[in-house]
XYZ file of C-alpha atoms in Angstrom:
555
model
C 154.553 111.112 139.396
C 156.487 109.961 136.385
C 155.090 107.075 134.403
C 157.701 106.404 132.008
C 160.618 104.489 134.276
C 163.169 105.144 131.587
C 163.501 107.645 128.613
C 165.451 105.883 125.313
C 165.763 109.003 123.331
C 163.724 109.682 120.284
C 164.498 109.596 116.795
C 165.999 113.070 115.903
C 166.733 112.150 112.112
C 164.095 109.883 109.905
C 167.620 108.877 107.248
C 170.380 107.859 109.344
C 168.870 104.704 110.964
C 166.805 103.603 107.898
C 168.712 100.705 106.733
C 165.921 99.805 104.230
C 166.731 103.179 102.284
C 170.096 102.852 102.921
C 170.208 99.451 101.218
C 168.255 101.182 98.403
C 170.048 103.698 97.330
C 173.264 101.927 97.397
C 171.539 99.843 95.022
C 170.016 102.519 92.662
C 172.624 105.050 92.960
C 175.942 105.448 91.570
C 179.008 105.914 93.612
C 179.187 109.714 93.046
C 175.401 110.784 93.460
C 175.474 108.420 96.456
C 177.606 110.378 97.946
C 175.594 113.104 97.464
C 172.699 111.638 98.258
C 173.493 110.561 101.872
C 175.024 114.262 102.441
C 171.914 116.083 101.696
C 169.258 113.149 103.149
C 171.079 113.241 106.429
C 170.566 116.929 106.619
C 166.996 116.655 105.235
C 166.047 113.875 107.420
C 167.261 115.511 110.726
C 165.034 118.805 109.382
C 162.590 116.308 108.702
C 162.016 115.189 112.294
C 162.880 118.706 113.913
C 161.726 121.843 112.740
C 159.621 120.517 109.979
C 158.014 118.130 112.336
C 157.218 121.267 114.956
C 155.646 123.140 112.250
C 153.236 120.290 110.868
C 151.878 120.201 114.458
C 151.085 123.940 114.481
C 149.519 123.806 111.130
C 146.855 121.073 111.908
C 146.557 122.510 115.452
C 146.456 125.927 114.778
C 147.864 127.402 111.838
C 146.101 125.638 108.851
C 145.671 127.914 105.648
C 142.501 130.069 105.579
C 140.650 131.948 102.954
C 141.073 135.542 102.128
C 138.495 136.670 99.607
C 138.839 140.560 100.204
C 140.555 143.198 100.327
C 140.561 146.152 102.850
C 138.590 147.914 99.584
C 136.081 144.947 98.796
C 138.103 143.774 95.906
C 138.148 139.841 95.498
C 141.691 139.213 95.596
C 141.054 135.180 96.634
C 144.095 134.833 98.646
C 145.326 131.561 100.849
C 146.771 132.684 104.171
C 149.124 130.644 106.015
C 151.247 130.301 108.826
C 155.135 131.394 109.072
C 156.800 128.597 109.739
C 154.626 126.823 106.758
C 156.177 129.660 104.599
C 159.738 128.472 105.902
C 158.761 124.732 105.026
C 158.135 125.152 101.515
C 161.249 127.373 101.092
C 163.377 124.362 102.670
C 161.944 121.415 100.776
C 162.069 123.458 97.253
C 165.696 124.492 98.023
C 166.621 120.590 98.659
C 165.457 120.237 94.590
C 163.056 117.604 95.477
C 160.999 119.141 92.335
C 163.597 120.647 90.314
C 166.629 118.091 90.465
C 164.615 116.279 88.528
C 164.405 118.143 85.255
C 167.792 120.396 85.807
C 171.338 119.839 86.881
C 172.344 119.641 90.613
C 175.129 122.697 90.868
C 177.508 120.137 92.669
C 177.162 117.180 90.345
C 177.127 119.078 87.200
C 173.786 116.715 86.184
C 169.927 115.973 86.541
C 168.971 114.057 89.056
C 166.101 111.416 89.373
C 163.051 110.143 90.813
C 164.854 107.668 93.285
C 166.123 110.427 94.531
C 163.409 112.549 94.743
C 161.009 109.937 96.222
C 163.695 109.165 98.847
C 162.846 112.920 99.983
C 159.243 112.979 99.589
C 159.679 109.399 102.037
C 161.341 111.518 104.731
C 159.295 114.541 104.011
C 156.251 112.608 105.176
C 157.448 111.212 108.048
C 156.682 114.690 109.587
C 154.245 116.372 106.640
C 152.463 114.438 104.539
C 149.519 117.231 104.063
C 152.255 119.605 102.447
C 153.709 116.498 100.508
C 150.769 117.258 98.830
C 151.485 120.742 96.797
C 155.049 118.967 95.724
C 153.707 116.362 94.263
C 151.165 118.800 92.552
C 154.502 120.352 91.320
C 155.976 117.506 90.238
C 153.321 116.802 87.910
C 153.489 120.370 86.765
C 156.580 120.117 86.052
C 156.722 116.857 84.697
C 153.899 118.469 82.057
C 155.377 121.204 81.122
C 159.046 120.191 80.158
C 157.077 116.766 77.920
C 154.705 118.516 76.525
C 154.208 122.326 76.504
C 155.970 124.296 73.437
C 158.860 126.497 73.973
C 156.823 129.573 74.385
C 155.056 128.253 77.251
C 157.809 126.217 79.173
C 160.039 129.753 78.731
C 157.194 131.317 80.563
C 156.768 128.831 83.688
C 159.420 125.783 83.771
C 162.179 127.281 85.554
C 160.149 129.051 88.619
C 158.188 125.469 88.925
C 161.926 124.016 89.032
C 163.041 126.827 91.283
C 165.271 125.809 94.234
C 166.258 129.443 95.565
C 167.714 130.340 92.572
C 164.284 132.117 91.095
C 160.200 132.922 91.998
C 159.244 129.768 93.186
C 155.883 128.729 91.367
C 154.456 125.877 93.048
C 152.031 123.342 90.745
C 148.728 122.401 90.710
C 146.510 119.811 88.800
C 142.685 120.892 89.023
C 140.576 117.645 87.272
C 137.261 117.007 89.568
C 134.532 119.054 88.700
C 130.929 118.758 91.113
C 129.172 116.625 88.285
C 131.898 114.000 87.509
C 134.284 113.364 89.952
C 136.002 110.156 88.735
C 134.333 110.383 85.965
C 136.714 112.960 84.335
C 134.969 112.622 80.999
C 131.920 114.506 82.326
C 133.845 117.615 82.597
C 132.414 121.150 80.855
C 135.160 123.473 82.164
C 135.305 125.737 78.981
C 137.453 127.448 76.770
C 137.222 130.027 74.595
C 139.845 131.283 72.074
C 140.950 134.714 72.912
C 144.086 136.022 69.915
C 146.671 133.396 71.019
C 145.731 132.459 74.211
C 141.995 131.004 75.788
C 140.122 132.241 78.325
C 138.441 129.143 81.001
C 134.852 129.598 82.098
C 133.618 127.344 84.870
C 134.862 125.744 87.925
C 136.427 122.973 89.817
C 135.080 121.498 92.827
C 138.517 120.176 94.592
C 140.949 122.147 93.534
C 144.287 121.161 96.156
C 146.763 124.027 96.049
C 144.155 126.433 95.482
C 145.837 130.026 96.332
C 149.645 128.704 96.844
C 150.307 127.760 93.042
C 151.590 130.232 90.632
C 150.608 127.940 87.442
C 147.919 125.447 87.612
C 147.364 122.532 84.954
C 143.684 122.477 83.921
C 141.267 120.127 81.938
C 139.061 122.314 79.525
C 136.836 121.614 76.794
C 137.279 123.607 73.996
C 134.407 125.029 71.542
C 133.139 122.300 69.098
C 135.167 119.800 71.071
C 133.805 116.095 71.362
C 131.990 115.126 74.636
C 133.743 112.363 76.544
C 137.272 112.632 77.970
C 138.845 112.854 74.783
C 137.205 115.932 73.653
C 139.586 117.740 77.052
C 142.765 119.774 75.926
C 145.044 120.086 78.767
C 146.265 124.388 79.958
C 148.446 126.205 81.867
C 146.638 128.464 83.742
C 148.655 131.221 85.733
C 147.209 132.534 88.944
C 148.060 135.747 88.591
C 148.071 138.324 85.482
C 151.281 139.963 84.796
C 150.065 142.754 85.821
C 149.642 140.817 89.920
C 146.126 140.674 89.906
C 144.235 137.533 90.217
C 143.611 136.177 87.088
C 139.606 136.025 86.181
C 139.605 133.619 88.840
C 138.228 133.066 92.337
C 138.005 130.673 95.501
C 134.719 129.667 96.479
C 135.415 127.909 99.517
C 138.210 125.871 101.404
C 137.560 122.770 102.309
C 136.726 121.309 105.871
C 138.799 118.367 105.570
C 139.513 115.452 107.968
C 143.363 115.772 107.404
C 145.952 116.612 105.512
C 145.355 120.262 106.702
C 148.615 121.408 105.210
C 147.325 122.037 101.485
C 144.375 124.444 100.734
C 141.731 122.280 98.613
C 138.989 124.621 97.294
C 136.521 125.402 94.783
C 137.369 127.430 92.093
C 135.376 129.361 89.902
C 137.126 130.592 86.136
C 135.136 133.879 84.773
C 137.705 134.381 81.970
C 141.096 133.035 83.388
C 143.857 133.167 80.969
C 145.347 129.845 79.877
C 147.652 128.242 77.368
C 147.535 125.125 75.219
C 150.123 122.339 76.676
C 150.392 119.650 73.908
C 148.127 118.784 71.326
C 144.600 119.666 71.956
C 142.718 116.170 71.954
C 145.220 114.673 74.214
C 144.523 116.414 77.349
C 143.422 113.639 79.272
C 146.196 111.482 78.302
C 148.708 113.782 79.792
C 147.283 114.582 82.969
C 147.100 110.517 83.252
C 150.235 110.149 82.520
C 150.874 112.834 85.370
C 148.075 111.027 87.690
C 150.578 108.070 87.197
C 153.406 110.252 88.742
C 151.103 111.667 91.305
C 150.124 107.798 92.058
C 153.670 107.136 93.267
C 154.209 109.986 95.085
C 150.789 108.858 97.124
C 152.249 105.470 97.804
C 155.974 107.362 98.916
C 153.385 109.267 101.506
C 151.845 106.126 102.705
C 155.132 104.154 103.510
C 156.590 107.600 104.988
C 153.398 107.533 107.654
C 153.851 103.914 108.134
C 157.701 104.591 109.365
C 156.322 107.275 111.430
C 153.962 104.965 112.846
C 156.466 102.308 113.672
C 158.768 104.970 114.665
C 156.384 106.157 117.631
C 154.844 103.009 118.275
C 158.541 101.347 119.037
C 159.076 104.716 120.844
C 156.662 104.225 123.440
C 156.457 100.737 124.174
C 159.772 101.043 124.913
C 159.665 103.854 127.452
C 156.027 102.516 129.078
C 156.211 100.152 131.599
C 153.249 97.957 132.773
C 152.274 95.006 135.256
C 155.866 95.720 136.409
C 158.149 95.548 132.867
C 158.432 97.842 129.764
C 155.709 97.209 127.316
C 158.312 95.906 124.363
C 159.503 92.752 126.750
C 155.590 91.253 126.251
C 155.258 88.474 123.029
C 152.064 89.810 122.116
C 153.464 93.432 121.759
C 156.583 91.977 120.512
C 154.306 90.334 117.271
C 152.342 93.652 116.727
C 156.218 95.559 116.237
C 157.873 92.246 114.352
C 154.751 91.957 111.664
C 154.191 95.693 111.387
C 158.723 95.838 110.754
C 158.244 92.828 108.349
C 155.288 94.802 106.285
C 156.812 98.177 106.395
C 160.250 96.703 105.278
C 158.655 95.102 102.327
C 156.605 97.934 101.560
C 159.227 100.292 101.345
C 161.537 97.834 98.809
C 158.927 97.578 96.720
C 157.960 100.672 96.231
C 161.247 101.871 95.342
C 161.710 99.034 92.949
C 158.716 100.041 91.411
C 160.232 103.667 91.399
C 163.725 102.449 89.917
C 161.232 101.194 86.936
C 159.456 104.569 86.418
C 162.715 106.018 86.508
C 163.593 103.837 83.586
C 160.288 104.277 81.717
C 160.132 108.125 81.700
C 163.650 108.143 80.261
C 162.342 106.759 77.086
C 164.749 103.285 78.093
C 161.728 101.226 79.343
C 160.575 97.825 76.665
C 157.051 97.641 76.207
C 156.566 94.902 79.338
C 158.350 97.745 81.000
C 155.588 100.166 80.233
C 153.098 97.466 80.676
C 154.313 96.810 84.416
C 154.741 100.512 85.305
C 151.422 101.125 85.091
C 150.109 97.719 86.856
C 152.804 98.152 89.473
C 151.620 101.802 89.857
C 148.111 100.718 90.218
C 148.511 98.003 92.637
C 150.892 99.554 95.357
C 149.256 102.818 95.148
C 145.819 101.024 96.080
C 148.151 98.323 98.906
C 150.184 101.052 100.467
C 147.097 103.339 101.047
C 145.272 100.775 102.667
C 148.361 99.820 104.825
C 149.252 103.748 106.087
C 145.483 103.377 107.671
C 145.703 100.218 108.661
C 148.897 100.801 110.504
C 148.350 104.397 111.678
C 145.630 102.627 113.573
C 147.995 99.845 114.950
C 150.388 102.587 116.251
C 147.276 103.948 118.217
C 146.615 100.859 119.575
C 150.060 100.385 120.797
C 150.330 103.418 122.394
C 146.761 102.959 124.266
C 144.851 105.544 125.503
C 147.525 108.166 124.811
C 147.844 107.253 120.629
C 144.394 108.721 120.421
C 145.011 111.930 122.114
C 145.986 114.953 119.909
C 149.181 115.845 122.243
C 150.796 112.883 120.286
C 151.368 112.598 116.638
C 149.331 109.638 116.003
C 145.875 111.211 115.439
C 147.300 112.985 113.004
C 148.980 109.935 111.053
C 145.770 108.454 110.654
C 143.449 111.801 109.976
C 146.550 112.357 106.892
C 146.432 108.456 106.210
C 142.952 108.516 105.438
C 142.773 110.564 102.234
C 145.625 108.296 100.530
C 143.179 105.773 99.957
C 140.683 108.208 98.123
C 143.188 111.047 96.267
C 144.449 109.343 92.791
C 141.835 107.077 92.221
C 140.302 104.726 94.995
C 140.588 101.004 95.143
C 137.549 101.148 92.804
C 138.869 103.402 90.397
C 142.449 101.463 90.579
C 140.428 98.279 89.930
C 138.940 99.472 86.578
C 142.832 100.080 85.548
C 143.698 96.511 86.244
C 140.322 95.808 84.272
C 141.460 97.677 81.028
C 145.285 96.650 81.208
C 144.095 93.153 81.500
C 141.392 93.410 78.613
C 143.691 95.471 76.520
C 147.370 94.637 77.377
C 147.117 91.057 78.659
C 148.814 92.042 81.761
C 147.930 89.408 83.497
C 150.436 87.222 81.801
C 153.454 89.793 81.297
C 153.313 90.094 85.481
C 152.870 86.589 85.831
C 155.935 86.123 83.926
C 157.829 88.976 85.166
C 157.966 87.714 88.687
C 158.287 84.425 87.057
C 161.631 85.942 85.577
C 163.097 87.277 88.526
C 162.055 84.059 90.652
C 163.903 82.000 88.422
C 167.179 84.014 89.166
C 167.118 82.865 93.062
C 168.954 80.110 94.238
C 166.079 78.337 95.582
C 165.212 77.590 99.221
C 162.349 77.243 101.305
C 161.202 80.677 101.267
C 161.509 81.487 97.641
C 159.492 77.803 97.215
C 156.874 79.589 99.369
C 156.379 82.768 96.446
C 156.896 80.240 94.004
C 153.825 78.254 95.144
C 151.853 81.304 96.070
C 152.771 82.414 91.852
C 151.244 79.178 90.968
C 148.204 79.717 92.691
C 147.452 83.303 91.494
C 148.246 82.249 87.700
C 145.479 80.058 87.817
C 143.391 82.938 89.572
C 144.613 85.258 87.121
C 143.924 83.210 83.779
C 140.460 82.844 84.883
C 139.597 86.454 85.802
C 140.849 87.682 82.170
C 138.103 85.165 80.739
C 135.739 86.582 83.205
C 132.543 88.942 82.124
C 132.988 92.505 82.775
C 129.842 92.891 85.557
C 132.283 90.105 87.397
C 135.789 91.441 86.764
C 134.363 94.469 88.431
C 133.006 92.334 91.494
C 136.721 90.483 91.585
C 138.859 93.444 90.909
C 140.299 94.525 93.972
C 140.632 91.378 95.318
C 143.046 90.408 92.390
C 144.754 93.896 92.559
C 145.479 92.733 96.439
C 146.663 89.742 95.732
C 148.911 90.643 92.889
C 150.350 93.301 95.018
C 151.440 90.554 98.152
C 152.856 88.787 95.175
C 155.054 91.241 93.781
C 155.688 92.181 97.561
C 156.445 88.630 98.130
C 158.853 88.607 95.176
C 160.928 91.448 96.425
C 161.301 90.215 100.415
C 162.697 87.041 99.264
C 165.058 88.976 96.911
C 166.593 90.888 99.712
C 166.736 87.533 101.560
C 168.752 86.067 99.179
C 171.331 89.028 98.388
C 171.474 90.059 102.075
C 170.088 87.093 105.125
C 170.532 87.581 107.964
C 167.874 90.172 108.989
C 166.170 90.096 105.588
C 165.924 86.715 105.637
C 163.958 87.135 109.178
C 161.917 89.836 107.246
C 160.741 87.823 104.649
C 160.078 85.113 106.675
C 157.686 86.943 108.482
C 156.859 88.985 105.984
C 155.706 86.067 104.089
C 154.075 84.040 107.114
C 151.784 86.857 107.612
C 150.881 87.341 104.293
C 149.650 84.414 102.961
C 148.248 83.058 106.404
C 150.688 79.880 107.175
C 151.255 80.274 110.211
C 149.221 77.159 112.382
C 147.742 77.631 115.706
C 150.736 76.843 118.425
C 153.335 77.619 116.218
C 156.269 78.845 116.267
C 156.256 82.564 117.928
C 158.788 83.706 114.773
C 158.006 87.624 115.197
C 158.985 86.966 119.435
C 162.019 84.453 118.045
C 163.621 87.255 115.689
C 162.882 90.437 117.534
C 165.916 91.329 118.858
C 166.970 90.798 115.237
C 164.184 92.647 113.562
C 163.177 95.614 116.130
């Protein structure tokens, strides 16, 4: 018996229909590397939802990476296994310069690229595989390390295989921080090292090391001899895997870990017993770099949130289209109709913002950014890194819903979104950690008042109607909430902190839909209007059915 009465085909390419990132780019880009852009995205994005796609599922099914300790001969040679077709992923997504474009010219445009670019393939890349998202944004930060901060010596000796795209040894990155007695608390670290001619040697280990076995160079927290305690006595290394001679180097894996999700990247514990490593930067400003890269890694953890959110909608639209019930499809009924219109609305928004907030790192990594510009990064960074997290769970779940029984059954992809969704909100900081940021850029920066006045700024620009009078109103509001939390103690920042942080990000949210209203209506306007009805809770009991009213406009 068939149960679906009619079959509208599925999405066989995550770019070509996402007008959002469309919109975006044309925006960002310029008229050449647009070009280009579109080109390789449409090939990437079709990959993306094909073969890609195929192999994620065997990988959390099946094929996830496994542990190797030994040899045939007994020797510890602490090796990852995985599958084939994983193998083929991470030769495709390299190749695309998702990691390298970044820091070396694209062949065809005879210059770098940039993270608006980049992030627009990590977005697509985790439509399908968010768990191997993972390693390349370990890589990222690798590489975003080594060609600020390591000397010549050192870059010579890894920057161009971590930059690979087919063209060299790939070395993919890693960032090992937690260690079993501090966690968070990075500070707490005793990792050791001890100087061996011109090099160190690390003694010690870290408890969740992602990456574990895949990388070729991994970027380590150590604490030199004589060193200060605290987190400003850590010098930041490069630590090679491997010897030159191919054998491991002084270093072992404990243990993969059992995880929920993201099954894709091998997280272990590893021990150091004399592993190699080289100085990247100045020695007492370890920490600050690897925030610095945390702040890189924070973006690419919101670009994985909003990619499993378009998944999510992506199915979920899918399949109440197709399923039919009490005699109609599933997508003709107003309360199904709301679920698809609020979760559009909040996914559109989501994704603008998030690349606005992108377009901003771009600027402040180049060296171009004022300091408000800095100022903002890292609030923005903090905010939508804690909001999109808590919105790839919250809507991975909502696409379960809509598909019923079936969205919670492992033959669909939906399990999966939500197992992968999970970890967002704990890797890079949790909401807790992310709180104490807004805390100490609050306390130290006053940046409370430079985002009130920010999104005051850009406001202003609008011609005004009754929608941008809505964020303006909403502003009002949250700079009185705002002056009095800076005057707050610290024992009740702490309590208030991540309800501030939530606000502040609907605000800046807020900002952005009615922006796109403005430049574009039509079905932005609809959006927003949603977007912002939802939001901030205006809608009165019996009112009007605006996500039913716009759907055909929206969905």
């Amino acid at each position: 018996m068939k149960v679906l009465q009619q079959e509208v085909a599925r999405t066989t390419n995550f770019f070509t229909n996402d007008e959002t990132l469309h919109k975006l780019l044309e925006t960002m880009l310029d008229e050449e590397f647009l070009t280009y852009a579109k080109r390789e995205l449409t090939d990437f994005g079709e990959l993306c939802a094909g073969d890609i796609d195929v192999r994620a599922k065997h990988t959390d099914r099946e094929g996830e990476p496994r542990l190797q300790r030994y040899d045939q001969y007994g020797e510890e040679v602490s090796e990852v296994w995985v599958n084939e077709g994983y193998k083929k992923t991470i030769e495709e997504t390299y190749n695309t310069g998702i990691v390298g474009y970044v820091h070396k010219d694209i062949p065809q445009l005879g210059r770098k690229g940039n993270y608006v670019y980049s992030f627009a393939q990590g977005y697509l890349l985790s439509h399908a595989e968010p768990g191997f998202y993972c390693p390349v944004t370990l890589t990222m930060a690798t590489a975003y390390l080594l060609d600020h901060y390591a000397n010549d010596e050192v870059k010579e000796r890894f920057l161009s295989h971590v930059c690979a795209t087919g063209d060299t040894e790939l070395y993919e990155g890693a960032t090992f921080l937690t260690e079993r007695q501090g966690g968070s608390d990075v500070g707490a670290n005793v990792v050791k090292a001890v100087q061996d001619g011109g090099s160190y040697r690390l003694y010690g280990e870290k408890y969740f090391a992602s990456n574990a076995g895949m990388c070729g160079v991994a970027m380590v927290l150590a604490r030199m001899e004589d060193a200060p305690k605290g987190s400003k006595g850590l010098t930041l290394f490069a630590v090679p895997w491997r010897s030159e001679d191919g054998a491991v180097n002084h270093l072992r894996i404990r243990r993969l870990k059992d995880k929920l999700g993201v099954k894709a990247v091998p997280s272990g514990e590893v021990e150091f017993d004399g592993a190699i490593a080289y100085i990247v930067g100045e020695p007492n400003k370890g920490i600050y770099y690897m925030l610095e890269a945390l702040n890189l890694s924070r973006i690419c953890n919101a670009v994985a949130s909003i990619g499993i959110m378009r998944r999510g909608f992506l199915e979920a639209k899918h399949y109440v289209t197709n399923r039919h019930a009490f005699g109609q499809p599933l997508i003709q009924y107003p309360m199904v109709q709301d679920s698809l219109g609020k979760f559009a609305a909040k996914l559109h928004v989501e994704v603008a913002t998030v690349f606005d907030l992108i377009q901003l790192y771009d600027t402040v990594t180049s060296g171009k950014g004022c300091e408000q510009d800095v100022i903002m990064n890292r609030l923005n960074i903090a905010i939508m890194k804690k909001e999109t997290a808590e919105q790839a769970v919250h809507y991975a779940s909502e696409a379960i819903e809509l598909h019923g029984g079936n969205g919670y059954i492992e033959d669909f992809v939906t399990p999966r979104l939500l197992r992968d969704a999970q970890v967002l909100t704990v890797w890079e900081g949790t909401a807790n950690i992310l709180a104490l940021e807004l805390i100490r850029l609050v306390d130290k920066f006053n940046a409370h008042e430079v985002f009130i006045n920010t999104m005051l700024k850009r406001l202003e620009k609008l011609e005004t109607n009754q929608l941008v009078e809505i964020v303006h109103s909403q502003l009002e509001k949250l700079t009185v909430q705002l002056n009095k939390f800076s005057k707050l103690d610290d024992a009740m920042k702490t309590f208030e902190a991540k309800q501030v942080a939530q606000k502040m990000a609907h605000l800046y949210e807020s900002v952005v839909a009615v922006e796109w209203a403005v430049r574009y209506g039509g079905k932005y306007e609809k959006l927003a209007d949603i977007y912002l009805e939802d939001t901030w809770e205006l809608r009165e009991l019996g009112g009007p059915m605006k996500t039913v009213q716009y759907f055909a406009y929206i969905v």
